[in-house]
XYZ file of C-alpha atoms in Angstrom:
323
model
C -81.870 66.212 77.304
C -79.416 63.689 75.822
C -82.153 61.295 74.778
C -83.859 63.669 72.281
C -80.502 64.386 70.624
C -79.829 60.653 70.306
C -83.248 60.223 68.671
C -82.545 63.042 66.190
C -79.161 61.535 65.318
C -80.799 58.141 64.734
C -83.452 59.700 62.494
C -80.817 61.517 60.465
C -78.808 58.313 60.109
C -81.916 56.467 58.959
C -82.656 59.162 56.376
C -79.117 58.871 55.000
C -79.502 55.126 54.740
C -82.908 55.372 53.110
C -81.888 58.120 50.680
C -80.200 55.964 48.014
C -82.935 53.330 48.243
C -85.593 55.928 47.524
C -83.546 57.553 44.707
C -82.932 54.310 42.821
C -86.389 54.062 41.212
C -86.000 57.612 39.840
C -82.655 56.680 38.283
C -84.131 53.558 36.706
C -87.313 55.247 35.550
C -86.154 56.041 31.993
C -87.926 57.185 29.950
C -90.466 58.227 32.578
C -93.296 60.380 31.262
C -91.054 62.443 28.999
C -91.497 61.744 25.238
C -88.566 60.700 23.055
C -87.584 62.602 19.920
C -86.563 60.468 16.923
C -84.712 62.431 14.224
C -85.163 61.173 10.651
C -82.768 62.520 8.022
C -85.280 62.419 5.170
C -88.645 64.067 4.384
C -91.999 62.869 5.697
C -93.453 60.188 3.446
C -90.099 58.823 2.278
C -89.424 55.111 2.770
C -86.897 55.942 5.509
C -89.520 58.037 7.267
C -92.254 55.398 7.005
C -90.004 52.658 8.415
C -88.872 54.934 11.227
C -92.486 55.575 12.206
C -93.229 51.838 12.329
C -90.160 51.380 14.527
C -91.090 54.338 16.740
C -94.587 52.989 17.315
C -93.281 49.600 18.396
C -90.556 51.043 20.619
C -93.044 53.403 22.226
C -95.246 50.504 23.286
C -92.337 48.645 24.876
C -91.000 51.760 26.601
C -94.504 52.923 27.569
C -93.946 56.416 26.226
C -94.571 58.452 23.097
C -91.813 58.619 20.464
C -92.109 61.674 18.229
C -90.610 61.421 14.738
C -89.039 64.703 13.633
C -87.922 65.100 9.996
C -84.731 67.112 9.452
C -83.682 66.480 5.834
C -80.832 68.118 3.949
C -77.155 67.767 3.167
C -77.364 64.024 2.512
C -78.184 63.568 6.215
C -75.788 66.208 7.593
C -78.564 68.552 8.782
C -80.167 65.874 10.943
C -76.859 64.571 12.282
C -75.754 68.053 13.374
C -79.030 68.636 15.184
C -79.049 65.222 16.901
C -75.420 65.447 18.044
C -76.157 68.758 19.807
C -79.001 67.326 21.944
C -78.808 66.129 25.543
C -77.268 62.689 26.047
C -80.173 61.433 28.154
C -81.812 58.856 25.874
C -84.635 61.178 24.853
C -82.973 62.058 21.543
C -82.465 59.380 18.896
C -81.238 59.592 15.309
C -82.127 57.212 12.458
C -78.571 56.795 11.211
C -77.057 54.877 8.313
C -73.800 54.470 6.370
C -74.310 58.153 5.536
C -72.720 59.046 8.889
C -69.444 58.060 7.200
C -70.114 59.203 3.630
C -71.166 62.699 4.765
C -68.093 63.021 6.985
C -65.518 61.755 4.519
C -66.946 63.796 1.630
C -66.721 66.948 3.749
C -70.441 67.594 4.318
C -70.342 66.797 8.062
C -67.726 68.281 10.456
C -67.635 65.262 12.809
C -67.571 61.492 12.370
C -69.552 58.545 13.758
C -67.872 58.852 17.170
C -70.180 61.779 18.017
C -72.856 59.125 18.628
C -73.254 55.951 20.654
C -74.699 53.037 18.659
C -77.926 51.501 19.970
C -78.899 48.872 17.377
C -78.964 48.138 13.666
C -82.493 47.713 12.371
C -82.484 46.883 8.662
C -80.552 46.574 5.398
C -81.537 48.040 2.016
C -80.180 47.652 -1.508
C -79.557 50.709 -3.724
C -80.742 50.133 -7.302
C -80.185 51.900 -10.599
C -83.582 52.933 -11.978
C -84.531 54.275 -15.408
C -87.967 55.207 -16.722
C -90.140 52.422 -18.083
C -89.957 53.897 -21.601
C -86.149 54.265 -21.587
C -84.272 52.436 -24.366
C -81.961 50.655 -21.918
C -82.829 47.164 -20.738
C -79.641 46.350 -18.826
C -76.628 47.943 -17.160
C -74.615 47.005 -20.240
C -76.923 49.138 -22.399
C -76.536 52.125 -20.061
C -72.761 51.787 -19.929
C -72.496 51.488 -23.707
C -74.436 54.732 -24.119
C -72.333 56.462 -21.439
C -69.097 55.390 -23.089
C -70.120 56.340 -26.621
C -71.695 59.629 -25.464
C -69.489 60.769 -22.541
C -71.000 63.474 -20.374
C -74.521 63.088 -21.766
C -75.979 60.581 -19.293
C -77.482 62.334 -16.246
C -77.795 60.236 -13.073
C -79.579 61.594 -9.996
C -79.133 60.772 -6.307
C -80.333 61.979 -2.887
C -77.745 64.711 -2.375
C -74.017 65.338 -2.063
C -72.514 63.071 0.576
C -75.571 60.814 0.777
C -75.196 57.069 0.513
C -76.924 57.028 -2.878
C -74.479 59.680 -4.134
C -71.571 57.530 -2.955
C -73.171 54.411 -4.514
C -73.786 56.109 -7.866
C -70.242 57.419 -8.184
C -68.845 54.029 -7.182
C -70.967 52.181 -9.757
C -70.009 54.313 -12.747
C -66.352 54.838 -11.772
C -65.958 51.085 -11.317
C -67.493 50.616 -14.766
C -65.204 53.229 -16.311
C -68.134 55.302 -17.568
C -68.375 59.100 -17.534
C -71.774 60.398 -16.369
C -73.138 63.688 -15.086
C -73.738 63.388 -11.349
C -76.920 65.239 -10.322
C -77.452 65.513 -6.533
C -80.988 66.440 -5.449
C -82.619 66.687 -2.088
C -84.416 63.444 -1.269
C -87.882 64.765 -2.148
C -86.822 65.723 -5.701
C -85.215 62.492 -6.876
C -88.248 60.507 -7.988
C -90.117 63.440 -9.640
C -86.919 64.328 -11.503
C -86.685 60.841 -12.988
C -90.381 60.592 -13.857
C -90.347 64.100 -15.321
C -87.420 63.336 -17.598
C -85.006 65.747 -15.952
C -82.466 62.939 -15.483
C -81.911 59.687 -17.367
C -81.648 57.502 -14.299
C -81.307 57.535 -10.527
C -79.481 55.443 -7.968
C -82.008 55.172 -5.184
C -83.309 52.918 -2.435
C -86.231 50.791 -3.624
C -88.879 51.957 -1.165
C -89.027 55.349 -2.858
C -89.917 53.793 -6.219
C -91.723 50.595 -5.219
C -95.123 51.724 -6.535
C -93.663 52.981 -9.824
C -91.680 49.775 -10.247
C -94.832 47.708 -9.783
C -96.739 49.928 -12.222
C -94.001 49.642 -14.831
C -93.309 53.382 -14.992
C -89.717 52.701 -13.920
C -87.347 49.796 -14.510
C -84.585 48.517 -12.178
C -81.412 47.537 -14.031
C -78.863 46.698 -11.348
C -78.695 45.966 -7.621
C -75.705 47.215 -5.630
C -75.722 44.232 -3.281
C -73.348 41.322 -2.769
C -76.009 38.825 -3.894
C -79.415 39.291 -5.504
C -81.908 40.927 -3.196
C -84.782 38.501 -2.437
C -87.193 41.412 -2.974
C -85.848 41.789 -6.546
C -84.879 38.297 -7.702
C -84.943 39.348 -11.377
C -82.571 42.295 -10.928
C -78.931 41.207 -11.391
C -76.179 42.607 -9.199
C -73.453 44.869 -10.548
C -70.949 42.059 -10.003
C -73.036 39.715 -12.139
C -72.815 42.309 -14.897
C -69.051 42.676 -14.678
C -68.813 45.722 -12.388
C -67.223 45.373 -8.941
C -69.506 47.668 -6.923
C -71.311 46.696 -3.709
C -72.927 49.444 -1.620
C -75.598 47.986 0.644
C -77.151 50.429 3.091
C -77.955 49.707 6.711
C -80.160 51.793 8.988
C -80.100 51.848 12.753
C -80.552 53.957 15.839
C -77.886 56.031 17.588
C -77.874 58.515 20.466
C -75.557 61.418 21.397
C -72.235 60.305 22.838
C -72.319 60.087 26.625
C -75.808 58.615 26.917
C -75.761 56.302 30.005
C -75.197 52.612 29.163
C -78.309 51.527 31.104
C -80.397 53.871 28.949
C -78.798 52.535 25.758
C -79.569 49.008 26.959
C -83.264 49.849 27.490
C -83.506 51.389 24.021
C -81.691 48.423 22.488
C -84.127 45.997 24.097
C -87.134 47.958 22.817
C -85.673 47.934 19.297
C -84.929 44.201 19.439
C -88.458 43.382 20.549
C -89.916 45.580 17.810
C -87.681 44.492 14.913
C -88.132 40.779 15.658
C -91.925 41.086 15.750
C -94.245 39.791 13.026
C -95.748 43.252 12.623
C -92.419 44.877 11.799
C -91.528 42.062 9.400
C -94.793 42.598 7.538
C -94.242 46.358 7.279
C -90.628 45.870 6.165
C -91.699 43.500 3.404
C -94.076 46.117 2.001
C -91.320 48.749 2.141
C -88.811 46.399 0.448
C -86.346 46.415 3.347
C -84.891 43.476 5.264
C -85.027 43.445 9.090
C -81.461 42.902 10.334
C -81.181 43.521 14.073
C -77.724 43.887 15.597
C -77.151 44.806 19.267
C -75.195 47.894 20.262
C -71.752 46.309 20.598
C -71.867 44.513 17.236
C -73.434 47.524 15.555
C -70.638 49.728 16.857
C -67.977 47.395 15.472
C -69.732 47.360 12.085
C -69.857 51.171 11.925
C -66.166 51.512 12.833
C -65.109 48.879 10.285
C -67.209 50.391 7.499
C -65.964 53.875 8.291
C -62.428 52.791 7.413
C -63.618 51.136 4.194
C -65.733 54.145 3.172
C -62.834 56.534 3.839
C -60.650 54.544 1.442
C -63.390 54.339 -1.176
C -64.168 58.076 -0.983
C -60.495 58.882 -1.552
C -60.218 56.392 -4.432
C -63.368 57.784 -6.075
C -62.123 61.354 -5.923
C -64.901 62.461 -3.539
C -62.587 63.552 -0.707
C -62.513 67.352 -0.331
C -59.226 69.037 -1.202
């Protein structure tokens, strides 16, 4: 009877040895057949949304799964960040983040900072611009500032909501210029109609939202909040060129809830790299007036941490820090 027991023991030992080998493919199978949710902080149809959908399509092909874009606008990005941070850290929940992860936190709109997420990759860079209507009397930033200084409190400037990057950029621009304006935060969907309808005198906004109106001449761009002139707007001078020390470029990238396994982050990063460096993405980005600017996870994380410190100081200096 000893022989059968020896055979059983050998079979059990073999199963133990084979167990990890058989389990490995399941561990490495991300994303498997499960779709990935991609949270966008702005409404459907916005430039941020359109770019995210181009990115999601490309990533989906490389990951061989479906990536579903879900719009959760509000609070300058805070609504989407809160939702994304509460999801499972398994790689199936992404957020289309930006500098707003720091502006919303330091202005008191978001209860947690960038460390609630793990960076995956930076995707692009955009330049906030000051827009006025095409029939406005102002032809330059100097004209706007002169009006603001001679008529304090009468110039109304809109942005995408309290704590948003465009809110931060607008306050920075006019505080640096020493001009008193009325700050008018909207939700992202209201900004452009409010300018075109004459409800505000100008808006600080990302160019994709107003590209068609700019081309048609119904709006005019007066200043770019970039370090150097944006190649997409070679005729629009920077704030620095016009004597105002204000630079507030916006980056967008992808992050996941903290605790997402490194191997999963690496797979997502690779899919983003392959998409962002493709000719198709470059063509779409050009139409949306954004610049592809891929950075891998490690470098992206260092950038976010460095900018968070700088934004915290700027928010305090601008009087935007909650009391």
